[in-house]
Coordinates of C-alpha atoms in Angstrom, one line a residue:
Chain A
X1 CA 16.8 13.1 -26.6
X2 CA 13.2 14.1 -25.8
X3 CA 12.6 17.5 -24.3
X4 CA 12.0 17.2 -20.6
X5 CA 8.6 17.5 -18.9
X6 CA 9.8 20.6 -17.0
X7 CA 11.1 22.3 -20.1
X8 CA 7.8 21.6 -22.0
X9 CA 5.9 22.9 -19.0
X10 CA 7.9 26.1 -18.7
X11 CA 7.5 26.8 -22.4
X12 CA 3.7 26.4 -22.5
X13 CA 3.2 28.4 -19.3
X14 CA 5.3 31.2 -20.7
X15 CA 3.5 31.1 -24.1
X16 CA 0.1 31.4 -22.4
X17 CA 1.3 33.6 -19.5
X18 CA -0.8 31.4 -17.2
X19 CA 0.3 28.9 -14.5
X20 CA -3.3 27.6 -14.1
X21 CA -4.2 23.9 -14.2
X22 CA -7.6 22.8 -15.2
X23 CA -8.8 20.1 -12.8
X24 CA -11.1 17.7 -14.5
X25 CA -12.5 15.7 -11.5
X26 CA -16.1 15.1 -12.7
X27 CA -18.9 13.7 -10.4
X28 CA -22.2 12.6 -11.7
X29 CA -23.8 15.6 -9.9
X30 CA -21.5 18.1 -11.6
X31 CA -22.4 17.0 -15.1
X32 CA -25.4 18.8 -16.8
X33 CA -28.4 16.6 -17.2
X34 CA -28.4 17.1 -21.0
X35 CA -25.1 15.2 -21.2
X36 CA -26.4 12.4 -19.1
X37 CA -29.5 12.2 -21.3
X38 CA -27.4 12.4 -24.5
X39 CA -25.5 9.2 -23.4
X40 CA -28.6 7.3 -22.5
X41 CA -30.6 5.0 -24.8
X42 CA -27.5 3.8 -26.6
X43 CA -27.4 0.3 -25.1
X44 CA -25.0 1.5 -22.4
X45 CA -25.0 0.3 -18.8
X46 CA -25.6 3.0 -16.3
X47 CA -21.9 3.1 -15.4
X48 CA -21.0 3.5 -19.1
X49 CA -23.6 6.2 -19.5
X50 CA -22.2 8.3 -16.7
X51 CA -18.6 7.7 -18.0
X52 CA -19.6 8.7 -21.5
X53 CA -21.2 11.9 -20.1
X54 CA -17.9 12.6 -18.3
X55 CA -16.1 12.2 -21.6
X56 CA -18.4 14.8 -23.3
X57 CA -18.1 17.1 -20.4
X58 CA -14.3 16.9 -20.5
X59 CA -14.1 17.4 -24.2
X60 CA -16.3 20.5 -24.2
X61 CA -14.3 22.2 -21.4
X62 CA -11.0 21.2 -22.9
X63 CA -12.1 22.7 -26.3
X64 CA -13.2 25.9 -24.5
X65 CA -9.9 26.5 -22.6
X66 CA -7.3 25.3 -25.1
X67 CA -6.0 28.7 -26.0
X68 CA -5.6 30.0 -22.4
X69 CA -4.7 27.0 -20.1
X70 CA -1.5 25.0 -20.4
X71 CA -2.1 22.1 -18.2
X72 CA -4.9 19.7 -17.2
X73 CA -5.1 17.4 -14.2
X74 CA -7.4 14.4 -14.0
X75 CA -8.2 13.0 -10.5
X76 CA -8.2 9.2 -11.0
X77 CA -10.7 8.2 -8.4
X78 CA -13.5 10.1 -10.1
X79 CA -13.1 7.8 -13.0
X80 CA -12.3 4.6 -11.1
X81 CA -15.7 4.8 -9.5
X82 CA -17.1 3.7 -12.8
X83 CA -14.8 0.7 -13.2
X84 CA -13.6 -0.2 -16.7
X85 CA -16.0 2.3 -18.3
X86 CA -14.5 5.1 -16.3
X87 CA -10.9 4.0 -17.1
X88 CA -11.7 4.0 -20.8
X89 CA -13.0 7.5 -20.7
X90 CA -10.1 8.7 -18.5
X91 CA -7.6 7.4 -21.1
X92 CA -9.6 8.9 -24.0
X93 CA -9.8 12.3 -22.2
X94 CA -6.0 12.3 -21.6
X95 CA -5.5 11.5 -25.2
X96 CA -7.9 14.2 -26.4
X97 CA -6.2 16.8 -24.1
X98 CA -2.8 15.9 -25.6
X99 CA -4.1 16.4 -29.1
X100 CA -5.2 19.9 -28.1
X101 CA -1.7 20.8 -26.8
X102 CA -2.4 20.5 -23.1
X103 CA 0.2 18.9 -20.8
X104 CA -1.6 16.2 -18.9
X105 CA -1.2 15.2 -15.2
X106 CA -2.8 12.0 -13.9
X107 CA -3.6 12.8 -10.2
X108 CA -3.3 9.2 -9.0
X109 CA -1.2 9.5 -5.9
X110 CA 0.2 6.1 -6.6
X111 CA 2.8 4.3 -4.5
X112 CA 4.1 0.8 -3.9
X113 CA 7.4 -1.1 -3.4
X114 CA 9.9 -1.4 -6.3
X115 CA 8.4 -4.0 -8.7
X116 CA 4.8 -2.8 -8.2
X117 CA 5.8 0.8 -8.4
X118 CA 7.3 -0.1 -11.8
X119 CA 3.9 -1.4 -12.8
X120 CA 2.2 1.9 -11.7
X121 CA 4.8 3.9 -13.5
X122 CA 4.1 1.9 -16.7
X123 CA 0.4 2.3 -16.2
X124 CA 0.4 6.0 -15.7
X125 CA 3.3 7.6 -17.7
X126 CA 5.0 4.6 -19.3
X127 CA 4.5 2.3 -22.2
X128 CA 2.5 -0.7 -21.1
X129 CA 3.9 -4.1 -21.9
X130 CA 1.3 -4.2 -24.7
X131 CA 1.6 -1.5 -27.3
X132 CA -1.6 -2.0 -29.2
X133 CA -5.1 -1.1 -27.9
X134 CA -6.2 2.4 -27.1
X135 CA -6.6 1.8 -23.4
X136 CA -3.5 -0.2 -22.7
X137 CA -1.9 2.7 -20.7
X138 CA -2.7 6.2 -19.7
X139 CA 0.5 7.7 -21.2
X140 CA -0.1 11.0 -19.3
X141 CA 2.7 13.6 -19.3
X142 CA 3.0 13.4 -15.5
X143 CA 1.6 11.7 -12.4
X144 CA 1.3 12.5 -8.7
X145 CA 3.0 10.0 -6.3
X146 CA 3.2 9.3 -2.6
X147 CA 6.7 8.7 -1.4
X148 CA 6.0 7.3 2.1
X149 CA 7.7 4.1 0.8
X150 CA 11.0 5.8 0.0
X151 CA 13.4 5.8 -2.9
X152 CA 12.7 2.4 -4.4
X153 CA 9.0 3.3 -4.8
X154 CA 10.0 6.5 -6.6
X155 CA 12.9 5.3 -8.9
X156 CA 10.7 3.5 -11.4
X157 CA 8.7 6.7 -12.0
X158 CA 12.0 8.6 -12.5
X159 CA 13.1 6.1 -15.1
X160 CA 10.0 7.0 -17.1
X161 CA 10.7 10.7 -16.6
X162 CA 14.2 10.2 -17.9
X163 CA 13.4 7.9 -20.8
X164 CA 10.2 9.4 -22.1
X165 CA 10.3 13.1 -21.1
X166 CA 7.7 12.6 -18.4
X167 CA 7.2 14.2 -15.0
X168 CA 6.2 13.4 -11.4
X169 CA 4.9 15.3 -8.4
X170 CA 5.6 13.9 -4.9
X171 CA 3.1 14.7 -2.2
X172 CA 5.0 17.0 0.2
X173 CA 2.4 19.2 2.0
X174 CA -1.2 18.4 1.1
X175 CA -4.0 21.0 1.1
X176 CA -6.3 19.2 3.5
X177 CA -6.8 20.1 7.2
X178 CA -5.5 16.7 8.5
X179 CA -2.2 17.2 6.6
X180 CA -0.9 18.1 10.0
X181 CA -1.6 14.6 11.5
X182 CA 1.6 13.1 10.2
X183 CA 3.2 15.7 8.0
X184 CA 3.7 18.2 10.9
X185 CA 5.3 15.9 13.4
X186 CA 8.7 17.3 14.5
X187 CA 11.8 15.3 14.0
X188 CA 14.7 15.2 16.5
X189 CA 16.7 17.4 14.1
X190 CA 14.0 20.1 14.2
X191 CA 12.6 19.5 10.7
X192 CA 9.0 18.5 10.3
X193 CA 8.1 15.3 8.4
X194 CA 7.0 17.2 5.3
X195 CA 10.2 19.2 5.3
X196 CA 12.1 15.9 5.5
X197 CA 10.0 14.7 2.5
X198 CA 10.9 18.0 0.7
X199 CA 14.6 17.3 1.3
X200 CA 14.2 13.8 -0.1
X201 CA 12.5 15.2 -3.2
X202 CA 15.3 17.7 -3.8
X203 CA 17.9 15.0 -3.4
X204 CA 16.1 12.5 -5.7
X205 CA 15.8 15.2 -8.3
X206 CA 19.6 15.6 -8.3
X207 CA 19.7 12.0 -9.5
X208 CA 17.3 12.8 -12.4
X209 CA 18.2 16.2 -13.9
X210 CA 20.7 18.2 -11.9
X211 CA 21.6 20.4 -14.8
X212 CA 18.1 21.7 -15.5
X213 CA 16.7 25.0 -14.1
X214 CA 13.5 23.2 -13.1
X215 CA 13.4 19.5 -12.4
X216 CA 10.8 17.1 -13.9
X217 CA 10.4 15.8 -10.4
X218 CA 8.0 18.3 -8.7
X219 CA 6.1 18.5 -5.5
X220 CA 2.5 18.8 -4.4
X221 CA 2.3 21.8 -2.0
X222 CA -1.2 22.9 -1.0
X223 CA -2.2 26.6 -1.5
X224 CA -3.9 26.5 1.8
X225 CA -0.5 26.6 3.6
X226 CA 1.2 29.8 2.1
X227 CA 3.8 30.2 4.9
X228 CA 4.8 26.5 4.6
X229 CA 5.0 26.9 0.8
X230 CA 7.3 29.9 1.1
X231 CA 9.6 28.1 3.4
X232 CA 9.5 24.9 1.2
X233 CA 10.8 26.9 -1.7
X234 CA 14.2 27.2 -0.1
X235 CA 14.4 23.4 0.4
X236 CA 13.2 22.7 -3.2
X237 CA 14.6 25.5 -5.4
X238 CA 14.3 23.5 -8.6
X239 CA 10.9 21.8 -8.0
X240 CA 7.7 22.7 -9.8
X241 CA 5.1 23.0 -7.2
X242 CA 1.7 21.6 -8.1
X243 CA -0.6 23.7 -5.9
X244 CA -4.1 22.5 -5.1
X245 CA -6.5 24.4 -2.9
X246 CA -7.3 27.5 -4.9
X247 CA -10.9 28.5 -5.1
X248 CA -13.3 25.8 -3.8
X249 CA -10.8 24.8 -1.0
X250 CA -10.5 28.4 0.2
X251 CA -7.1 29.7 -0.9
X252 CA -6.8 33.0 -2.8
X253 CA -4.3 33.9 -5.6
X254 CA -1.8 35.5 -3.2
X255 CA -1.7 32.4 -1.1
X256 CA -1.5 30.2 -4.2
X257 CA 1.6 31.9 -5.6
X258 CA 3.4 32.1 -2.2
X259 CA 5.7 29.2 -3.1
X260 CA 6.6 30.4 -6.6
X261 CA 10.3 31.0 -7.3
X262 CA 10.8 34.4 -8.9
X263 CA 7.3 34.2 -10.4
X264 CA 8.0 30.8 -11.8
X265 CA 7.9 27.1 -10.8
X266 CA 4.3 26.9 -9.8
X267 CA 1.1 25.3 -11.1
X268 CA -2.2 26.4 -9.5
X269 CA -5.0 23.9 -9.9
X270 CA -8.7 24.7 -9.9
X271 CA -11.2 21.8 -10.3
X272 CA -14.7 22.6 -8.9
X273 CA -14.2 26.3 -9.4
X274 CA -13.9 25.9 -13.2
X275 CA -16.1 22.8 -13.7
X276 CA -19.1 24.3 -11.7
X277 CA -18.6 28.0 -12.7
X278 CA -21.8 28.0 -14.7
X279 CA -23.8 27.4 -11.6
X280 CA -22.2 30.2 -9.7
X281 CA -22.6 32.5 -12.7
X282 CA -26.3 31.7 -12.9
X283 CA -25.9 30.4 -16.5
X284 CA -28.2 27.7 -18.0
X285 CA -26.5 24.3 -17.9
X286 CA -26.0 24.3 -21.7
X287 CA -23.4 27.1 -21.1
X288 CA -21.2 25.0 -18.8
X289 CA -18.2 25.3 -21.1
X290 CA -18.6 29.1 -21.6
X291 CA -18.9 29.4 -17.8
X292 CA -15.7 27.3 -17.4
X293 CA -13.9 29.6 -19.9
X294 CA -15.0 32.8 -18.1
X295 CA -13.8 31.4 -14.8
X296 CA -10.5 30.2 -16.3
X297 CA -9.8 33.7 -17.7
X298 CA -10.8 35.3 -14.4
X299 CA -8.4 32.9 -12.5
X300 CA -5.6 33.6 -15.0
X301 CA -6.0 37.4 -14.5
X302 CA -6.2 36.8 -10.7
X303 CA -2.9 34.8 -10.7
X304 CA -1.2 37.3 -13.1
X305 CA -2.0 40.2 -10.8
X306 CA -0.8 38.2 -7.7
X307 CA 2.4 37.4 -9.5
X308 CA 3.0 41.0 -10.5
X309 CA 2.8 41.9 -6.8
X310 CA 4.7 38.8 -5.6
Chain B
X24 CA -26.0 -5.1 11.3
X25 CA -23.5 -6.8 9.0
X26 CA -20.7 -8.9 10.5
X27 CA -17.5 -6.9 10.6
X28 CA -14.6 -7.6 8.2
X29 CA -12.3 -8.5 11.2
X30 CA -14.8 -11.1 12.5
X31 CA -15.3 -12.6 9.1
X32 CA -11.6 -12.8 8.7
X33 CA -11.0 -14.4 12.1
X34 CA -13.7 -17.0 11.5
X35 CA -12.3 -18.0 8.0
X36 CA -8.7 -18.2 9.3
X37 CA -9.8 -20.4 12.2
X38 CA -11.9 -22.6 9.9
X39 CA -8.9 -23.3 7.6
X40 CA -6.3 -23.0 10.3
X41 CA -4.3 -20.9 7.9
X42 CA -3.3 -17.2 8.0
X43 CA -2.0 -17.3 4.4
X44 CA -3.0 -14.8 1.8
X45 CA -2.8 -15.7 -1.9
X46 CA -1.3 -12.7 -3.8
X47 CA -2.6 -12.6 -7.4
X48 CA -0.3 -10.1 -8.9
X49 CA 0.0 -11.4 -12.5
X50 CA 2.5 -10.3 -15.0
X51 CA 2.5 -11.3 -18.7
X52 CA 5.8 -13.2 -18.2
X53 CA 4.3 -15.2 -15.2
X54 CA 1.3 -16.5 -17.2
X55 CA 1.7 -19.8 -19.1
X56 CA 1.9 -19.4 -22.9
X57 CA -1.1 -21.8 -23.3
X58 CA -3.3 -19.2 -21.6
X59 CA -2.1 -16.4 -23.7
X60 CA -2.7 -18.5 -26.8
X61 CA -6.1 -19.5 -25.6
X62 CA -7.2 -15.9 -25.4
X63 CA -5.7 -15.0 -28.8
X64 CA -7.7 -15.2 -32.1
X65 CA -10.9 -14.0 -30.5
X66 CA -11.0 -10.5 -31.9
X67 CA -9.3 -9.2 -28.8
X68 CA -6.8 -6.4 -28.7
X69 CA -3.4 -7.4 -27.4
X70 CA -4.2 -5.7 -24.0
X71 CA -7.5 -7.5 -23.8
X72 CA -5.8 -10.8 -24.7
X73 CA -3.3 -10.5 -21.8
X74 CA -6.0 -9.4 -19.4
X75 CA -8.2 -12.3 -20.4
X76 CA -5.2 -14.6 -19.8
X77 CA -4.8 -13.1 -16.3
X78 CA -8.5 -13.9 -15.7
X79 CA -8.0 -17.5 -16.6
X80 CA -4.8 -17.8 -14.6
X81 CA -6.6 -16.3 -11.6
X82 CA -9.6 -18.5 -11.8
X83 CA -7.6 -21.7 -12.0
X84 CA -5.5 -20.8 -9.0
X85 CA -8.5 -19.6 -7.0
X86 CA -10.2 -22.9 -7.8
X87 CA -7.2 -24.9 -6.7
X88 CA -6.7 -23.2 -3.4
X89 CA -10.3 -22.6 -2.2
X90 CA -10.4 -25.3 0.4
X91 CA -7.1 -24.2 2.1
X92 CA -6.6 -20.4 1.8
X93 CA -8.9 -17.9 3.3
X94 CA -7.8 -14.7 1.7
X95 CA -6.7 -13.3 -1.7
X96 CA -4.9 -10.0 -2.4
X97 CA -5.0 -8.4 -5.8
X98 CA -2.2 -5.9 -6.6
X99 CA -4.0 -3.2 -8.6
X100 CA -1.1 -1.9 -10.7
X101 CA -0.6 -5.3 -12.4
X102 CA -4.1 -4.9 -13.9
X103 CA -4.0 -1.1 -14.4
X104 CA -1.2 -1.6 -16.9
X105 CA -3.8 -3.1 -19.2
X106 CA -6.2 -0.1 -18.9
X107 CA -9.9 -0.8 -19.1
X108 CA -9.4 -4.4 -20.1
X109 CA -7.3 -5.0 -17.0
X110 CA -9.8 -3.3 -14.7
X111 CA -12.6 -5.4 -16.1
X112 CA -10.7 -8.6 -15.4
X113 CA -9.7 -7.3 -11.9
X114 CA -13.3 -6.7 -11.0
X115 CA -14.3 -10.1 -12.4
X116 CA -11.6 -11.9 -10.5
X117 CA -12.6 -10.2 -7.2
X118 CA -16.2 -11.3 -7.9
X119 CA -15.2 -14.8 -8.7
X120 CA -13.0 -15.1 -5.6
X121 CA -15.9 -13.9 -3.4
X122 CA -18.2 -16.6 -4.9
X123 CA -15.7 -19.2 -3.8
X124 CA -15.7 -17.9 -0.2
X125 CA -12.4 -16.0 -0.3
X126 CA -12.1 -12.7 1.5
X127 CA -10.7 -10.3 -1.0
X128 CA -8.2 -7.5 -0.5
X129 CA -7.6 -4.9 -3.2
X130 CA -4.0 -3.9 -2.7
X131 CA -4.3 -0.4 -4.2
X132 CA -2.5 1.8 -1.6
X133 CA -4.9 4.6 -2.3
X134 CA -4.9 8.0 -0.7
X135 CA -6.2 11.5 -1.3
X136 CA -7.8 14.4 0.5
X137 CA -11.4 14.0 1.9
X138 CA -13.7 14.3 -1.1
X139 CA -11.3 12.4 -3.4
X140 CA -10.6 9.8 -0.7
X141 CA -14.4 9.2 -0.6
X142 CA -14.3 8.5 -4.3
X143 CA -11.5 6.0 -3.8
X144 CA -13.4 4.4 -1.0
X145 CA -16.5 4.0 -3.1
X146 CA -14.4 2.6 -6.1
X147 CA -12.6 0.0 -3.9
X148 CA -14.9 -1.2 -1.1
X149 CA -18.0 0.9 -1.5
X150 CA -21.1 1.1 -3.7
X151 CA -20.4 3.2 -6.6
X152 CA -22.9 5.9 -7.4
X153 CA -24.2 3.7 -10.2
X154 CA -25.5 0.3 -9.0
X155 CA -25.9 -1.4 -12.4
X156 CA -23.1 -2.7 -14.5
X157 CA -20.7 -5.5 -13.5
X158 CA -17.7 -3.3 -13.4
X159 CA -19.1 -0.2 -11.7
X160 CA -17.0 -0.8 -8.6
X161 CA -14.6 -3.4 -7.2
X162 CA -16.6 -4.1 -4.1
X163 CA -13.6 -5.9 -2.5
X164 CA -13.8 -6.9 1.2
X165 CA -10.9 -4.7 2.1
X166 CA -8.4 -2.2 0.6
X167 CA -4.9 -1.1 1.4
X168 CA -4.4 2.7 2.0
X169 CA -1.6 5.2 2.6
X170 CA -2.3 7.6 5.4
X171 CA 0.4 10.3 4.7
X172 CA -2.5 12.7 4.3
X173 CA -3.9 12.1 7.8
X174 CA -7.4 11.5 9.2
X175 CA -9.6 13.1 6.6
X176 CA -8.1 10.8 3.9
X177 CA -8.8 7.8 6.1
X178 CA -12.3 8.6 7.4
X179 CA -14.2 7.9 4.1
X180 CA -12.8 4.4 4.0
X181 CA -13.8 3.8 7.6
X182 CA -17.3 4.9 6.8
X183 CA -17.4 2.0 4.2
X184 CA -16.0 -0.3 6.9
X185 CA -18.7 0.7 9.3
X186 CA -21.6 0.7 6.9
X187 CA -20.7 -2.3 4.7
X188 CA -18.7 -4.7 6.9
X189 CA -15.5 -3.8 5.0
X190 CA -11.8 -3.5 6.0
X191 CA -8.8 -1.4 5.5
X192 CA -5.0 -1.8 6.0
X193 CA -2.9 1.3 6.5
X194 CA 0.7 1.2 5.4
X195 CA 2.8 1.4 8.5
X196 CA 6.1 -0.4 7.9
X197 CA 6.5 -1.5 4.3
X198 CA 8.6 -4.5 3.3
X199 CA 11.0 -2.7 0.9
X200 CA 14.6 -1.8 1.6
X201 CA 13.9 2.0 1.2
X202 CA 11.2 1.9 3.8
X203 CA 13.8 3.4 6.1
X204 CA 14.1 6.7 4.0
X205 CA 11.1 8.3 5.6
X206 CA 9.6 5.7 7.9
X207 CA 12.7 5.4 10.1
X208 CA 13.2 9.1 10.7
X209 CA 13.3 9.8 14.5
X210 CA 10.8 12.3 16.0
X211 CA 11.7 14.7 18.8
X212 CA 9.6 12.4 21.2
X213 CA 11.8 9.4 20.3
X214 CA 9.3 7.6 18.2
X215 CA 10.1 6.8 14.6
X216 CA 7.7 8.0 11.8
X217 CA 6.3 4.5 11.3
X218 CA 5.7 4.2 15.1
X219 CA 3.8 7.5 15.0
X220 CA 1.8 6.1 12.0
X221 CA 1.1 3.0 14.1
X222 CA -0.2 5.2 17.0
X223 CA -2.5 7.0 14.6
X224 CA -3.9 3.7 13.2
X225 CA -4.6 2.5 16.8
X226 CA -6.3 5.8 17.6
X227 CA -8.4 5.8 14.4
X228 CA -9.5 2.2 15.0
X229 CA -10.9 3.3 18.4
X230 CA -13.2 5.5 16.4
X231 CA -14.4 2.6 14.3
X232 CA -14.8 -0.5 16.5
X233 CA -13.4 0.0 20.0
X234 CA -15.5 -3.0 21.3
X235 CA -14.1 -5.6 18.9
X236 CA -11.2 -7.9 19.8
X237 CA -9.6 -7.2 16.4
X238 CA -10.3 -4.0 14.4
X239 CA -11.4 -3.9 10.8
X240 CA -8.8 -1.2 10.4
X241 CA -5.5 -3.1 10.1
X242 CA -1.9 -2.3 9.2
X243 CA 0.6 -3.3 6.6
X244 CA 3.8 -4.5 8.4
X245 CA 6.5 -6.1 6.2
X246 CA 7.7 -9.6 7.1
X247 CA 11.2 -8.4 6.3
X248 CA 11.3 -6.4 9.6
X249 CA 10.5 -8.9 12.3
X250 CA 11.9 -6.9 15.2
X251 CA 9.9 -3.9 14.2
X252 CA 6.8 -6.0 13.8
X253 CA 7.2 -7.4 17.3
X254 CA 7.5 -3.9 18.7
X255 CA 4.6 -2.6 16.6
X256 CA 2.3 -5.2 18.2
X257 CA 2.3 -3.4 21.5
X258 CA 1.3 -0.2 19.8
X259 CA -1.4 -1.9 17.7
X260 CA -2.8 -4.7 19.9
X261 CA -6.1 -4.8 18.0
X262 CA -4.8 -4.5 14.4
X263 CA -4.7 -7.3 11.9
X264 CA -1.3 -7.1 10.3
X265 CA -1.2 -7.7 6.6
X266 CA 2.4 -9.0 6.1
X267 CA 4.0 -9.0 2.7
X268 CA 7.6 -10.2 2.1
X269 CA 7.3 -13.9 2.8
X270 CA 9.1 -16.1 0.2
X271 CA 10.2 -14.2 -2.9
X272 CA 11.1 -11.1 -0.9
X273 CA 13.3 -13.1 1.5
X274 CA 11.5 -13.5 4.8
X275 CA 10.9 -17.0 6.4
X276 CA 7.9 -18.2 8.4
X277 CA 9.4 -17.3 11.8
X278 CA 10.0 -13.7 10.7
X279 CA 6.5 -13.5 9.1
X280 CA 4.7 -14.4 12.3
X281 CA 6.9 -12.2 14.6
X282 CA 4.1 -9.6 14.8
X283 CA 1.2 -12.0 15.5
X284 CA -0.7 -11.5 18.8
X285 CA -1.0 -14.7 20.7
X286 CA -0.8 -16.6 17.4
X287 CA -3.6 -14.5 15.9
X288 CA -4.0 -11.2 14.1
X289 CA -1.7 -11.7 11.2
X290 CA -2.1 -12.4 7.4
X291 CA 1.0 -13.5 5.6
X292 CA 1.0 -12.9 1.8
X293 CA 2.8 -14.8 -0.9
X294 CA 2.4 -13.7 -4.5
X295 CA 5.3 -14.8 -6.7
X296 CA 6.0 -17.8 -4.4
X297 CA 2.6 -19.3 -5.2
X298 CA 2.0 -18.0 -8.7
X299 CA 5.4 -19.2 -10.0
X300 CA 5.7 -22.4 -7.9
X301 CA 5.3 -24.6 -11.0
X302 CA 8.6 -23.2 -12.4
X303 CA 10.5 -23.9 -9.2
X304 CA 9.0 -27.3 -8.9
X305 CA 10.0 -28.2 -12.5
X306 CA 6.4 -28.9 -13.5
X307 CA 5.1 -28.4 -17.0
X308 CA 3.3 -25.1 -17.4
X309 CA -0.1 -26.9 -17.7
X310 CA 0.3 -27.8 -14.0
X311 CA 0.6 -24.2 -12.7
X312 CA -2.5 -24.5 -10.6
X313 CA -1.4 -27.8 -9.1
X314 CA 2.0 -26.2 -8.4
X315 CA 0.3 -23.3 -6.7
X316 CA -1.7 -25.7 -4.5
X317 CA 1.4 -27.6 -3.5
X318 CA 3.2 -24.4 -2.5
X319 CA 0.2 -23.0 -0.7
X320 CA -0.1 -26.2 1.4
X321 CA 3.7 -26.1 2.1
X322 CA 3.4 -22.5 3.2
X323 CA 0.4 -23.3 5.4
X324 CA 2.3 -26.0 7.1
X325 CA 5.4 -23.8 7.4
X326 CA 3.3 -21.0 9.1
X327 CA 1.5 -23.5 11.3
X328 CA 4.8 -24.8 12.6
X329 CA 6.2 -21.3 13.1
X330 CA 3.0 -20.4 15.1
X331 CA 3.3 -23.5 17.3
X332 CA 6.8 -22.4 18.3
X333 CA 5.9 -18.7 18.5

């Protein structure tokens, strides 16, 4: 029996005493020119050139943070913009991160009905029907999913969690201002839509791993809504919260850890804050990885302090 | 000013007198062995081999149906399972379908917060930041999206609709049995969650193209829920309904057209029913394209009859 995603996660976070997640969501304008130039003149198309630069950017930051950050999240759309070349680099970056000991989350927010959800589960955290070929599947440790379609769109992902020690995070309360449009509508029983989603997640996780302290079926709960996060913890006592919104989106460390359960059970993501730290620090672009490391250490200490006082 | 997606769609459907959508959602087990063999022994990896077979399968069916079907839908996960090789073939198939005059829908059910939603919009229906390179973006005519995240996750897609004559379909009432889990919860104002989603879609479309008879922001409404579809039409009078569930998922023609508006405004999808018709018809596998055509014509006549009586 493989160790569960949640147990692997808990162990690595404890080991590094750091619940941070490095978000690798590259854009062309975030990547130092020197990397774009290094991938030019190799017979690449322009899309391949940018994608290769993303790969170099990712590897350098992953190298720089490997001893202090447990988890890395890749936002799929950033890579999908570059078509097949982007997907190739995404798969390679996930693979590289795993060899360095990171737990990898594919932030894909996938969803579909049963048979198509199964295909997404295989593509993201499963074994693709073809075993050979480096890019045949992402094989990330976990994936984010949208459960608007209900149980039969979630079940195929949980099968991969069960069989392959993988994890999932269901969107419950997202970090964006418009989260309120649908998620805050009030049901006749007094719950809000996102609270009903939280109750579904808690119920589904009892199908997966009722005996575990933390479930491998987690939830996405934005750091920008600390009061909601605190309240959601009582509905989802066993869920890992994947918490976007720290830093660039405006939430501080105290807000980010509001939904933790006894100082555990949370993962706080920073993407632009770490990727673009060199700019804010006034470093030359050649020092982007050192800048990322400095910011990652600052964020770690910021979260540690907030958790001491939590 | 480019013609809108909805106007292009209306014109093509009228021209062919057929509201059918061909769903090209290939699986390895759907593809005739002769195609898998034809793509072997070319130095391909196994993933590339399957993906190339998908490409041949798609082209043959697209060729066979071009004079009778207006629209083709590609379910993204089927291709994503094969990594970069699958994405390459998906982009090529979309491109090929467009050259034959089809309107193309990427069934990706994408969603994210603002800046990441923008990247998904660019990847699916936009111009990617890199213009060169065949696979730099899908450039489909329309894409399916999930609006659990609210307006700021939808807006970037509508920008592409506005600027590039593209379309979107928001998941409102999905065709699967578990659709009820979240979508049927009752709000304090008496609406169900999917009805609230329908109201949001109608409101958002008034931002996009209030003056058009049909909006380029459509809705996914499963054929398996004809009563709901009928009721949803009054909430979304200007929406094209993309209607999955006909055939393999169990709905007949009368159910499928239940949500049409005065015999218009609907798109009925069949995937397995058309792709696997040769098996049901007892044809040899070499006749898969002829089988697909026979079934597509049968489906067209089935829908025409249902619409006469609607």
